[in-house]
mmCIF file of C-alpha atoms in Angstrom:
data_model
loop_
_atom_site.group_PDB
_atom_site.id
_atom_site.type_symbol
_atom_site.label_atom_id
_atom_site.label_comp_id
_atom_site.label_asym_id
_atom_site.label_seq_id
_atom_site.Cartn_x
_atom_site.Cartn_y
_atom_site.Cartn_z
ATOM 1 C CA UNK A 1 -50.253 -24.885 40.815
ATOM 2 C CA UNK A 2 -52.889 -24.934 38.255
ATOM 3 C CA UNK A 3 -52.484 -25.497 34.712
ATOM 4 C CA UNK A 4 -54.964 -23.663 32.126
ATOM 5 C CA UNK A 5 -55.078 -26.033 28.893
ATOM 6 C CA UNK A 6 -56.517 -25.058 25.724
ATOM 7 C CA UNK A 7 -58.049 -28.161 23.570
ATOM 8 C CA UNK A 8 -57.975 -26.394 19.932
ATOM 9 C CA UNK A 9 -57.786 -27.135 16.329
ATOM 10 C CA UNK A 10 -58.489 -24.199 13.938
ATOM 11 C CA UNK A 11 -60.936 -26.719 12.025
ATOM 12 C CA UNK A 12 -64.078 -28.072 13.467
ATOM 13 C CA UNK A 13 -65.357 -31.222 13.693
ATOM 14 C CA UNK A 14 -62.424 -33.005 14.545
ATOM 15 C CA UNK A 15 -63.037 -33.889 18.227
ATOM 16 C CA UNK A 16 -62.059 -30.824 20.134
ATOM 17 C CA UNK A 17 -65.057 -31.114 22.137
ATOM 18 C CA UNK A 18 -64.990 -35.045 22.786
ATOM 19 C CA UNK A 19 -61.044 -34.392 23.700
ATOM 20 C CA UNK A 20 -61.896 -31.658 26.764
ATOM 21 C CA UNK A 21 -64.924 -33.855 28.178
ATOM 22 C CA UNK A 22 -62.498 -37.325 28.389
ATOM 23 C CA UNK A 23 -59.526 -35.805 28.914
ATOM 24 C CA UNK A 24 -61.222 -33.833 31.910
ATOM 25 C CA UNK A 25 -63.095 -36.948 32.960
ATOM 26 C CA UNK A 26 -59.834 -38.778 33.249
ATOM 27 C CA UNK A 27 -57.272 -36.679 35.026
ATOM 28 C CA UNK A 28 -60.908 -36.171 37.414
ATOM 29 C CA UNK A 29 -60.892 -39.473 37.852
ATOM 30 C CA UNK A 30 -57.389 -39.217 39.455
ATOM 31 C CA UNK A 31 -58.605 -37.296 41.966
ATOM 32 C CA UNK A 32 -57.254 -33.756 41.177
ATOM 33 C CA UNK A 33 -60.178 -31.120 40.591
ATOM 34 C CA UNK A 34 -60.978 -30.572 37.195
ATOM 35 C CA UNK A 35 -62.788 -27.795 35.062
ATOM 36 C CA UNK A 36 -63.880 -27.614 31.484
ATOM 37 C CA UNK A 37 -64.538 -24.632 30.271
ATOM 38 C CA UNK A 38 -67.031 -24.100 27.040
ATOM 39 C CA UNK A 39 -65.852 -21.178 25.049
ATOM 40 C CA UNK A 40 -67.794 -21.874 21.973
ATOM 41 C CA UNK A 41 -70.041 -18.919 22.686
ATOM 42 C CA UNK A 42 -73.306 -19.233 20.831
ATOM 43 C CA UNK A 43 -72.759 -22.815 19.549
ATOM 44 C CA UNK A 44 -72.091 -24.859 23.066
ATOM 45 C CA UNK A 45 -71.909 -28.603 23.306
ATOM 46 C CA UNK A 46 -69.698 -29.351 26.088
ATOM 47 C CA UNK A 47 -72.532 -29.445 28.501
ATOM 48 C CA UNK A 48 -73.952 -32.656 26.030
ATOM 49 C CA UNK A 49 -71.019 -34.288 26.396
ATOM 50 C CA UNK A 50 -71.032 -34.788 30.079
ATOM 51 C CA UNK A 51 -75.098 -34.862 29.911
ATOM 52 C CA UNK A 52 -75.495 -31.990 32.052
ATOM 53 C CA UNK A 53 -77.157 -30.234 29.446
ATOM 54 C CA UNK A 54 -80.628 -29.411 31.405
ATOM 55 C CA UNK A 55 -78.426 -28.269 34.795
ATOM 56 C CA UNK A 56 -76.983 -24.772 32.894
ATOM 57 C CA UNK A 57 -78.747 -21.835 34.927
ATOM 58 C CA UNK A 58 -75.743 -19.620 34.429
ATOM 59 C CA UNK A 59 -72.885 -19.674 32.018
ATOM 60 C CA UNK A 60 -69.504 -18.025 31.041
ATOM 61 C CA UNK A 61 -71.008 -14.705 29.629
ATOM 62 C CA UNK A 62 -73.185 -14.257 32.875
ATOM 63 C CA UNK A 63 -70.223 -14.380 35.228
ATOM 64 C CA UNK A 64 -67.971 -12.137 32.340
ATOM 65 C CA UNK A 65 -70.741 -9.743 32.675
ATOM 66 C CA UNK A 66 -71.337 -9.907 36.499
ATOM 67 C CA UNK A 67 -74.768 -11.482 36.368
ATOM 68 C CA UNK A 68 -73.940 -14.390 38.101
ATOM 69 C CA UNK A 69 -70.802 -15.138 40.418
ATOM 70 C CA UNK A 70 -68.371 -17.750 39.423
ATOM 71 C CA UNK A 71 -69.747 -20.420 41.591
ATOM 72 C CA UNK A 72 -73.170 -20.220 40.687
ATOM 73 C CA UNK A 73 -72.454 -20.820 36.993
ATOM 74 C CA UNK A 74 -70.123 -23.956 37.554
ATOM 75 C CA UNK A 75 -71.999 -27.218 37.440
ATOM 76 C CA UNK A 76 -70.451 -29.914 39.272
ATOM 77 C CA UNK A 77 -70.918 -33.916 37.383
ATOM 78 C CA UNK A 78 -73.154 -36.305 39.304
ATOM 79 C CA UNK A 79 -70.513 -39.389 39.052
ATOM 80 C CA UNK A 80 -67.473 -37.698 39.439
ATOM 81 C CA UNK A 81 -67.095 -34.687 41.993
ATOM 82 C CA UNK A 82 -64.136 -33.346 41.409
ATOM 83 C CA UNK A 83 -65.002 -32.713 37.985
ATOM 84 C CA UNK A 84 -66.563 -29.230 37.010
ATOM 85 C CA UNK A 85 -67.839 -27.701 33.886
ATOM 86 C CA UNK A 86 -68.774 -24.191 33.014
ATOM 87 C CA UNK A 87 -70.895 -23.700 30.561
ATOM 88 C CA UNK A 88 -71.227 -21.364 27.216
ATOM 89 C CA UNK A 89 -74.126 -19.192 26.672
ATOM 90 C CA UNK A 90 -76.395 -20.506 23.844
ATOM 91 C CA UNK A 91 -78.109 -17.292 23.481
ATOM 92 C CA UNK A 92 -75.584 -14.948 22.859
ATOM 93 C CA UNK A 93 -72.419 -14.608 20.141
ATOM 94 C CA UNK A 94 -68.560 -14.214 20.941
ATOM 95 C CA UNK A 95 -68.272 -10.590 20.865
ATOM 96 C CA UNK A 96 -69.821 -11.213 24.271
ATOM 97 C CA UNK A 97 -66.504 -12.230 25.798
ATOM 98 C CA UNK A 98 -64.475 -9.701 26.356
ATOM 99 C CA UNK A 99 -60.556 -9.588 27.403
ATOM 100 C CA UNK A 100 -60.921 -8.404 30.886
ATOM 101 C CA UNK A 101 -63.728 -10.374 31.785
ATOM 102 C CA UNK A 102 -61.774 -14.230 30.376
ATOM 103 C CA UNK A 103 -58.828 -12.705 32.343
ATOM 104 C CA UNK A 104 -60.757 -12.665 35.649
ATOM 105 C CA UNK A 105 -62.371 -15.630 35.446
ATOM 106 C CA UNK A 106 -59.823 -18.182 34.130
ATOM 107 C CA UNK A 107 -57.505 -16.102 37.197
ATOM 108 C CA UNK A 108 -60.508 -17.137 39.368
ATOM 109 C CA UNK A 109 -60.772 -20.730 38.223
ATOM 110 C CA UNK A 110 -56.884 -21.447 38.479
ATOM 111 C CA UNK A 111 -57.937 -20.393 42.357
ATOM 112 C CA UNK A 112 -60.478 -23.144 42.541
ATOM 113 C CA UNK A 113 -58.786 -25.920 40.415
ATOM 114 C CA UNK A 114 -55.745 -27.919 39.463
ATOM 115 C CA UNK A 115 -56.548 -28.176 35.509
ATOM 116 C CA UNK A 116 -58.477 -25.829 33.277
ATOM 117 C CA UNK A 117 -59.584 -27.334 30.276
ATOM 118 C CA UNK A 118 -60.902 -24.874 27.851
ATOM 119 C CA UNK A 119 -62.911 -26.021 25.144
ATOM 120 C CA UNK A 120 -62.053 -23.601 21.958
ATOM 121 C CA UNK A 121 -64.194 -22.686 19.207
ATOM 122 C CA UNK A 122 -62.954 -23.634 15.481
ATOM 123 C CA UNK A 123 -61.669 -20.900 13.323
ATOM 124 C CA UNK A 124 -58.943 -18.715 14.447
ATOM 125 C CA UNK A 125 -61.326 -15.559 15.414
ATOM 126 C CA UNK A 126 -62.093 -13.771 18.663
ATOM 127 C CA UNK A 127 -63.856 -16.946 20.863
ATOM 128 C CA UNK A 128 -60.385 -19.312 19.217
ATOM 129 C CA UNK A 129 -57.946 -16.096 20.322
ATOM 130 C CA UNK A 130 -59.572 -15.818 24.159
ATOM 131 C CA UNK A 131 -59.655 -19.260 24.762
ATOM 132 C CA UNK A 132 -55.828 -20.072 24.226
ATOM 133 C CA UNK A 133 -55.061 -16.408 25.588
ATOM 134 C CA UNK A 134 -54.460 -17.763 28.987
ATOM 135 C CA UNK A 135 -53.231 -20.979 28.265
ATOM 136 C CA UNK A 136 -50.064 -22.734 30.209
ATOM 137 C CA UNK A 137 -50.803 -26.114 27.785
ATOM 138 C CA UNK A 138 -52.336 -26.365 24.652
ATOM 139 C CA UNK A 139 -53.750 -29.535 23.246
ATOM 140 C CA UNK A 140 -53.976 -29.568 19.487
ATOM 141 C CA UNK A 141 -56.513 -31.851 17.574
ATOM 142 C CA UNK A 142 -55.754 -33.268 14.464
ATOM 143 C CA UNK A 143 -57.171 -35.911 12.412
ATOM 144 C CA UNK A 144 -54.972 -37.774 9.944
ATOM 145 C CA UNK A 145 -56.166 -35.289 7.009
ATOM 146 C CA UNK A 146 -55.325 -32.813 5.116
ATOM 147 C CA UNK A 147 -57.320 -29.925 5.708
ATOM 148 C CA UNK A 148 -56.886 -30.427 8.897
ATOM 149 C CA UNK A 149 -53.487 -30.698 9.766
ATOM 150 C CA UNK A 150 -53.178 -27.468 7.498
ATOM 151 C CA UNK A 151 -55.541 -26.219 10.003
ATOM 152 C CA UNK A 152 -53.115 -27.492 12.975
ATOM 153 C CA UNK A 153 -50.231 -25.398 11.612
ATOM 154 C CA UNK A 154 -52.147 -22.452 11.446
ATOM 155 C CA UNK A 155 -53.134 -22.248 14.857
ATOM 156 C CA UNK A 156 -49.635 -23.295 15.853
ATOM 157 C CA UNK A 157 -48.628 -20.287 14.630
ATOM 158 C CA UNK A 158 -51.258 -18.269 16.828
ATOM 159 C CA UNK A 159 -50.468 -20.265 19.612
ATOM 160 C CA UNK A 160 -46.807 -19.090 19.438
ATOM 161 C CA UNK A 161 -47.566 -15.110 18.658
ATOM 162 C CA UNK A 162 -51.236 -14.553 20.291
ATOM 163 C CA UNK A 163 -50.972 -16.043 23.385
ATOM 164 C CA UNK A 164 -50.164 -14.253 27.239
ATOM 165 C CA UNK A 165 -47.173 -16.532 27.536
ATOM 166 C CA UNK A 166 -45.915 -16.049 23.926
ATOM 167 C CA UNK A 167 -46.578 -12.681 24.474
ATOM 168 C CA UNK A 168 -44.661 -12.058 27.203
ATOM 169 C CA UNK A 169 -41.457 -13.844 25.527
ATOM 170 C CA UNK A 170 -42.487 -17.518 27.422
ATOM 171 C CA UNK A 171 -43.353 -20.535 25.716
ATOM 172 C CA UNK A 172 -46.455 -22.201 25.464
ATOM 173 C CA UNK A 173 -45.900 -25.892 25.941
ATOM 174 C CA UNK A 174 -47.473 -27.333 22.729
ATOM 175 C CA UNK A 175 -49.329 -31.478 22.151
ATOM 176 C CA UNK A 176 -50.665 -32.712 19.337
ATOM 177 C CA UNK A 177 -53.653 -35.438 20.085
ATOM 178 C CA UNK A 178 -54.456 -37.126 16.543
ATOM 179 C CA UNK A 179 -58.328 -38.215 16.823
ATOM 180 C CA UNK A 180 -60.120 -40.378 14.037
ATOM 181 C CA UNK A 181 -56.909 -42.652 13.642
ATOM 182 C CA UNK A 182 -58.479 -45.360 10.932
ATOM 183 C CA UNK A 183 -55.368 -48.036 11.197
ATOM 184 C CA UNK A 184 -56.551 -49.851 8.442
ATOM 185 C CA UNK A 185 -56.734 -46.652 5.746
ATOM 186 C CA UNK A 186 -53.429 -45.757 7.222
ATOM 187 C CA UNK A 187 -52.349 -49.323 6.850
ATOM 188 C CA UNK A 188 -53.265 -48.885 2.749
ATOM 189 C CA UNK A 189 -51.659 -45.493 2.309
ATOM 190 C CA UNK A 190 -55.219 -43.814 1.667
ATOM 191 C CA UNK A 191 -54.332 -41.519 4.922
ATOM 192 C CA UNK A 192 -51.833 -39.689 6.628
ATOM 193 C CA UNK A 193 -49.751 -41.648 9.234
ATOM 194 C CA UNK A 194 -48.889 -40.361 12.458
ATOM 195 C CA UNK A 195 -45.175 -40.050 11.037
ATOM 196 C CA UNK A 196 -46.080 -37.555 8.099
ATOM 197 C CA UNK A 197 -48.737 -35.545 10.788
ATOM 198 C CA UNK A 198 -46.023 -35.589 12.740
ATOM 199 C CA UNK A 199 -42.731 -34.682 10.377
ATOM 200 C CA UNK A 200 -45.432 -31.895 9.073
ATOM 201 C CA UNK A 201 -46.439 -30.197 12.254
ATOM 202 C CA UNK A 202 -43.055 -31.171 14.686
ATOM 203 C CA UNK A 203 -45.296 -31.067 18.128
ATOM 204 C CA UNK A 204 -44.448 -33.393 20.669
ATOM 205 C CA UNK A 205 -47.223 -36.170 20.635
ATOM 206 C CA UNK A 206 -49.954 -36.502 23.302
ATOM 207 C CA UNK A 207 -52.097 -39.548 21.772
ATOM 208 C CA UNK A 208 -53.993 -40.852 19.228
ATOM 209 C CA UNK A 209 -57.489 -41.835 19.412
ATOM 210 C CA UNK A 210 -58.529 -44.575 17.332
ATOM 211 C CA UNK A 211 -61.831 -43.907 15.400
ATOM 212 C CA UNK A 212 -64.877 -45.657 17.503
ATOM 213 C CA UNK A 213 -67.902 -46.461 17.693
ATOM 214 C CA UNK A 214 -67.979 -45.627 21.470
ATOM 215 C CA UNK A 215 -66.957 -42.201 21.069
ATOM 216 C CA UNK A 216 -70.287 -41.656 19.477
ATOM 217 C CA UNK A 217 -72.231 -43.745 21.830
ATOM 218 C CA UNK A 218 -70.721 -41.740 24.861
ATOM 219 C CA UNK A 219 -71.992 -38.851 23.471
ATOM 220 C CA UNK A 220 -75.308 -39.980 22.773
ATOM 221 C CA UNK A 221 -75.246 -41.306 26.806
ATOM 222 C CA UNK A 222 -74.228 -38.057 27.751
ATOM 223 C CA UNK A 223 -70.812 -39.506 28.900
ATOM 224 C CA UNK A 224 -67.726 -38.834 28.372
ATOM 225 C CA UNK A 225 -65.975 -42.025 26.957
ATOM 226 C CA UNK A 226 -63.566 -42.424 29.875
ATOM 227 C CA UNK A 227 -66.538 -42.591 31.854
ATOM 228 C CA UNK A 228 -68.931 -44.685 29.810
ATOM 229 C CA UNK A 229 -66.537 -47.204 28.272
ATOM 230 C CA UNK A 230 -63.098 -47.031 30.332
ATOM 231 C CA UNK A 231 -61.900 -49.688 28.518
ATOM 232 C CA UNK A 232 -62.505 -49.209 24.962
ATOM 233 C CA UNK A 233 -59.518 -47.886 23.309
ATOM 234 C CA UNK A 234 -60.438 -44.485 22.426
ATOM 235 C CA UNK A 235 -60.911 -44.169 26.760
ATOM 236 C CA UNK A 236 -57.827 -45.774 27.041
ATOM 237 C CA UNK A 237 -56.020 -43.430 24.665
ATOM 238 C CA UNK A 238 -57.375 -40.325 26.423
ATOM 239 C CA UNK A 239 -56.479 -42.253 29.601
ATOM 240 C CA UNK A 240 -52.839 -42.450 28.632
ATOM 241 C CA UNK A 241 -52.635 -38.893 27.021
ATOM 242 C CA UNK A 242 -53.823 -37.489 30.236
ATOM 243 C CA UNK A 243 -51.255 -39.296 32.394
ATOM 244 C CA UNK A 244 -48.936 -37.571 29.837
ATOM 245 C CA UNK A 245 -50.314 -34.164 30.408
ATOM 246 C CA UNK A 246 -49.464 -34.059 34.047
ATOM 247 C CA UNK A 247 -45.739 -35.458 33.000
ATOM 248 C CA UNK A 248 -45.891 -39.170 33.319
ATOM 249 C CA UNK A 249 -43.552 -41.215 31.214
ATOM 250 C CA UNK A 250 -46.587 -43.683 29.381
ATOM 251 C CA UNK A 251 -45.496 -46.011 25.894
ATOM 252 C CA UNK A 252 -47.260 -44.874 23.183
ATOM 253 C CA UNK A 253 -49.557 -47.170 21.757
ATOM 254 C CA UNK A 254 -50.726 -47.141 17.846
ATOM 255 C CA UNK A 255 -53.873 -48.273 17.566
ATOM 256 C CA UNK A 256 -53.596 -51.937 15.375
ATOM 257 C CA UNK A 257 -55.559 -52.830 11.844
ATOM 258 C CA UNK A 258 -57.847 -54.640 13.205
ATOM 259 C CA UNK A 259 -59.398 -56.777 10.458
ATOM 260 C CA UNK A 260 -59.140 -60.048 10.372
ATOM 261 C CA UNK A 261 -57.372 -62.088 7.331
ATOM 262 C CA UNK A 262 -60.951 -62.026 5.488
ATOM 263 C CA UNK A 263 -60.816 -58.519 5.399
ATOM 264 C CA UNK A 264 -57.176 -58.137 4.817
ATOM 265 C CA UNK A 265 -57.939 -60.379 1.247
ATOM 266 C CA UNK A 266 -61.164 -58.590 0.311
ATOM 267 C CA UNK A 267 -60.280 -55.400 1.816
ATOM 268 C CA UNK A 268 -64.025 -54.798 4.147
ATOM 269 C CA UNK A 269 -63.703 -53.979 8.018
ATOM 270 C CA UNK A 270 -63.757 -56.608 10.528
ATOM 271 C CA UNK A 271 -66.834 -56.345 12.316
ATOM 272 C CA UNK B 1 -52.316 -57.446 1.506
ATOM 273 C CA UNK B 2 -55.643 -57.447 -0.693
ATOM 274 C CA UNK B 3 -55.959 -59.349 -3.647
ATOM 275 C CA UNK B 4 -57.337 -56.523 -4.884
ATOM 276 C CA UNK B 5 -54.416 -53.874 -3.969
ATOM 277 C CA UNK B 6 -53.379 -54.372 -8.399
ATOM 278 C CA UNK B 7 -56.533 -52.591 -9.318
ATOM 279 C CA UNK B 8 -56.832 -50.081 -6.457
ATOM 280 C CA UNK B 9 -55.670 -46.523 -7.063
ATOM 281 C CA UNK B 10 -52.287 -45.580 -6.242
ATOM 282 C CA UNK B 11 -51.389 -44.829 -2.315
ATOM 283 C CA UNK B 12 -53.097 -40.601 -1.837
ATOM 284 C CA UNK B 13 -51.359 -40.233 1.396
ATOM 285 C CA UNK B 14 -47.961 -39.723 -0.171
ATOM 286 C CA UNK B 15 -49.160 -37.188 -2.521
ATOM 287 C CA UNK B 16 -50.976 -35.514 0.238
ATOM 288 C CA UNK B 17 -47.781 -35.032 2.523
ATOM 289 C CA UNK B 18 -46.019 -33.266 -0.382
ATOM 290 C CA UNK B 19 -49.152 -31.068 -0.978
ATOM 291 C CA UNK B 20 -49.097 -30.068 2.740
ATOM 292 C CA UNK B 21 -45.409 -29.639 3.110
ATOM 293 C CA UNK B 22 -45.053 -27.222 -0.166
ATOM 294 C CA UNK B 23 -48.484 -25.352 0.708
ATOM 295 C CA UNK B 24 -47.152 -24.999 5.003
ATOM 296 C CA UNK B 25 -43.731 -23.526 3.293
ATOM 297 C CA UNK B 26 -45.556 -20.985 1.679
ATOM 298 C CA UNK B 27 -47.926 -19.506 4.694
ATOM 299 C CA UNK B 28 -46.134 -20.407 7.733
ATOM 300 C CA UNK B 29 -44.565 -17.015 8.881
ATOM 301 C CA UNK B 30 -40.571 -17.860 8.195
ATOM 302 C CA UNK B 31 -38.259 -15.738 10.434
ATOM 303 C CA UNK B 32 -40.690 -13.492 11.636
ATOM 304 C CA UNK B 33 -41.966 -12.859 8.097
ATOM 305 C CA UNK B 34 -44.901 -14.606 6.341
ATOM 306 C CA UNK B 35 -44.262 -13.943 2.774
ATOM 307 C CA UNK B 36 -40.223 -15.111 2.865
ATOM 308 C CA UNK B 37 -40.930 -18.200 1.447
ATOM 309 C CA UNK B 38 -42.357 -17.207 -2.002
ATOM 310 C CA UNK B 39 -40.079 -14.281 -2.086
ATOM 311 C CA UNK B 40 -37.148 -16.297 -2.107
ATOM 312 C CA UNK B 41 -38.375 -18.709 -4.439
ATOM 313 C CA UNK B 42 -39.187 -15.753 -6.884
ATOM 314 C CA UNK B 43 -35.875 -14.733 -6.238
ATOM 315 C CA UNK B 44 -34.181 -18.325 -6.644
ATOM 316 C CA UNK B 45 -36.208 -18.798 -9.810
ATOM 317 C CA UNK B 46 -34.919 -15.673 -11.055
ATOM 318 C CA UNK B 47 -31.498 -16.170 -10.659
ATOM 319 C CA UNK B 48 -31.552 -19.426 -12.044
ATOM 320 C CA UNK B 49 -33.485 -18.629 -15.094
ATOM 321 C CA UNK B 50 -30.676 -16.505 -16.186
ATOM 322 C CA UNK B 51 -28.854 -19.334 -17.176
ATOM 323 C CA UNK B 52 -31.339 -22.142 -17.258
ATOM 324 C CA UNK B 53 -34.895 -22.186 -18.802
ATOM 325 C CA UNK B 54 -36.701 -23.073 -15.926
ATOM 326 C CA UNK B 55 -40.124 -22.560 -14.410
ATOM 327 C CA UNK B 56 -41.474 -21.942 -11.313
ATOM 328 C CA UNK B 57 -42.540 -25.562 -10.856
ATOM 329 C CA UNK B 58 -39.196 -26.767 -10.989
ATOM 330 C CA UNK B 59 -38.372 -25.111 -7.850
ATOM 331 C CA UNK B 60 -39.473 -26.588 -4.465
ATOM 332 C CA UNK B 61 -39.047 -24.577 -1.728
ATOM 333 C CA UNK B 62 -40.343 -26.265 1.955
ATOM 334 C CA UNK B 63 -39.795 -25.598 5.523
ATOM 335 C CA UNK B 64 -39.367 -27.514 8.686
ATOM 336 C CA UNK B 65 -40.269 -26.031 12.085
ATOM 337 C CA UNK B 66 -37.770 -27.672 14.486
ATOM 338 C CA UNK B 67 -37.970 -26.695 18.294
ATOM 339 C CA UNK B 68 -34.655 -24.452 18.390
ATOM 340 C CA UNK B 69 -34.670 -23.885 14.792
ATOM 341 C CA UNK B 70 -36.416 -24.422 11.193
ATOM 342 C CA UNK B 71 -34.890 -25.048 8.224
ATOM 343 C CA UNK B 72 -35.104 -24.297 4.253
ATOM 344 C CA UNK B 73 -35.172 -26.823 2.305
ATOM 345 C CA UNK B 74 -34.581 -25.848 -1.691
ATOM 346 C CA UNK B 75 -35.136 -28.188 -4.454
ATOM 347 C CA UNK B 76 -34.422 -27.449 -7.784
ATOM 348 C CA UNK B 77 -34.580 -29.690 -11.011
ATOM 349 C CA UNK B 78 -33.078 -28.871 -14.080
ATOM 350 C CA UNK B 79 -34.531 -30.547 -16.937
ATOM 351 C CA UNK B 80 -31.732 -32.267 -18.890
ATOM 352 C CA UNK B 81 -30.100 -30.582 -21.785
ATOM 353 C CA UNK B 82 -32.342 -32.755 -24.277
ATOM 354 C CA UNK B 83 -35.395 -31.642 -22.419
ATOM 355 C CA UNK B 84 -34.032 -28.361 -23.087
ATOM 356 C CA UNK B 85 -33.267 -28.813 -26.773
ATOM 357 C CA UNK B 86 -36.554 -29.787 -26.986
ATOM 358 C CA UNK B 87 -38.383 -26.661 -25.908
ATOM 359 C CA UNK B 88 -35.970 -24.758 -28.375
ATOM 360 C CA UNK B 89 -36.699 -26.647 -31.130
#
């Protein structure tokens, strides 16, 4: 049976994107069929991540509005085939998706697919709503950080009281994925830990994503990092959060301080 | 540890927790209703002030969102009666 995930956040910038394109790259990689979905209407990015940026002829809003069917919009990745994406429209704004329409096409996707990853918008507006409306999972994003673990707990909230399942008296099984884990800040008390993001939001972990350089150099490649680096560990973190996704028992692993005792006395980074 | 840690600036995180844990009390929706929290720490405040002169810093009102239920946690401090003597004199 397919399972419609929502990767969301309330506040941008914290990896929302980054999370769909190597989550969905991994559990691909397993061999189940995979498709991301871009919901950020207007301001897409998805497409960047897994470099097929210059392949959109249709997107989302075309097949909403019946310009295009579903299967001409959906762009299948050149390394990995079992791994989908359909794109947002750049051209157009959020009012363009409309209820109905997101209800027939994520019902025509979980036809097609074993996961649908939709990528949400930030803010908690109409393009945040309609992606988690149909959502069996949600993934939440959070970076150690104030503003946006406030953020987190907002769109908990929505998650409990604006989705179908919530809705309809179910519940909506709930992760939270901390991104831009610094261990050494953490180690000095100058940032959250996972305990106090944790104790704070009381949503079953899902992973935590060291900050890294790679994460920016897949997206420069046009990669997701699961698929440029797979074993760098911000891949290997998505790798083991998406083994927990489909129910696998994996040992969490907190990402380590890594400077070295020079550092440690004069408090730099390791290089 | 650094050599350094003496002259840093005291640990944030902690005080950043107990930012986040009194502002969440105050806008997460509590039993269905999303202004509980402040009303009942109006009303606590109230109540106490009767008898104590207190304000409404003194009272700490956070929540918890468990998975079968949430909980209400109420802190109060009274200043001591010297404290208190103080402000009257």
């Amino acid at each position: 049976m397919a399972n419609v995930v929502v990767v969301t956040s309330g506040k941008g910038g914290v990896g929302k994107t980054t999370s769909t394109a190597s989550l969905g790259a991994a559990l691909a990689k397993t061999g189940q069929n995979v498709c991301v979905v871009d919901f950020d209407v207007g301001l897409r990015n998805l497409d960047l991540m897994l470099g097929a940026e210059r392949r959109v002829v249709y997107d989302l809003i075309n097949v909403i509005q019946g310009n295009a069917k579903l299967a001409q919009a959906l762009i299948r990745d050149k390394r990995l085939d079992t791994l989908s994406l359909l794109p947002a429209s750049q051209t157009r704004d959020k009012d363009a998706l409309t209820e109905k329409g997101v209800a027939r096409v994520m019902k025509q996707l979980r036809e097609k697919f074993d996961w649908i990853i939709c990528d949400s918008p930030a803010g908690i507006e109409r393009g945040a709503i309609l992606a988690m409306r149909h959502a069996d999972t949600a993934v939440i994003v959070t970076n150690p950080e104030i503003s946006s673990v406030r953020d987190s707990d907002r769109i908990i909230g929505m998650l409990d009281s604006k989705t179908e399942r919530a809705e309809s008296g179910g519940d909506i099984e709930k992760h939270l994925l901390i991104a831009r884990y610094d261990a050494s800040r953490i180690a000095r008390a100058e940032m959250l830990g996972v305990d106090d993001v944790l104790d704070i939001l009381s949503v079953p972990l899902l992973g935590i994503v060291p900050e890294s350089e790679e994460v920016l150099r897949a997206s420069n490649l046009g990669a997701p990092v699961t698929l440029s680096n797979p074993v760098c560990a911000a891949a290997r973190a998505y790798q083991d959060a998406a083994r927990r996704l489909t129910g696998e028992a994996v040992a969490m692993s907190v990402p380590r301080d890594r400077r070295n005792l020079f550092g440690k006395l004069f408090g730099g980074k390791a290089a | 540890m650094s050599l350094f840690r003496l002259f840093r600036p005291q640990a944030s995180a902690p005080v950043a927790r107990e930012r986040l844990q009194v502002l969440l009390a105050h806008e997460r929706t509590f039993c269905g209703r999303p202004d509980l929290v402040a009303k009942l720490q109006e009303e606590i405040l109230e109540a106490i002030s009767k008898h104590v002169s207190l304000d409404a810093e003194h009272i700490k009102v956070t929540t918890v969102r468990g998975k079968t239920i949430s909980t209400l946690k109420v802190d109060i401090e009274i200043p001591s009666e010297t404290d208190n003597l103080r402000e009257a004199g």
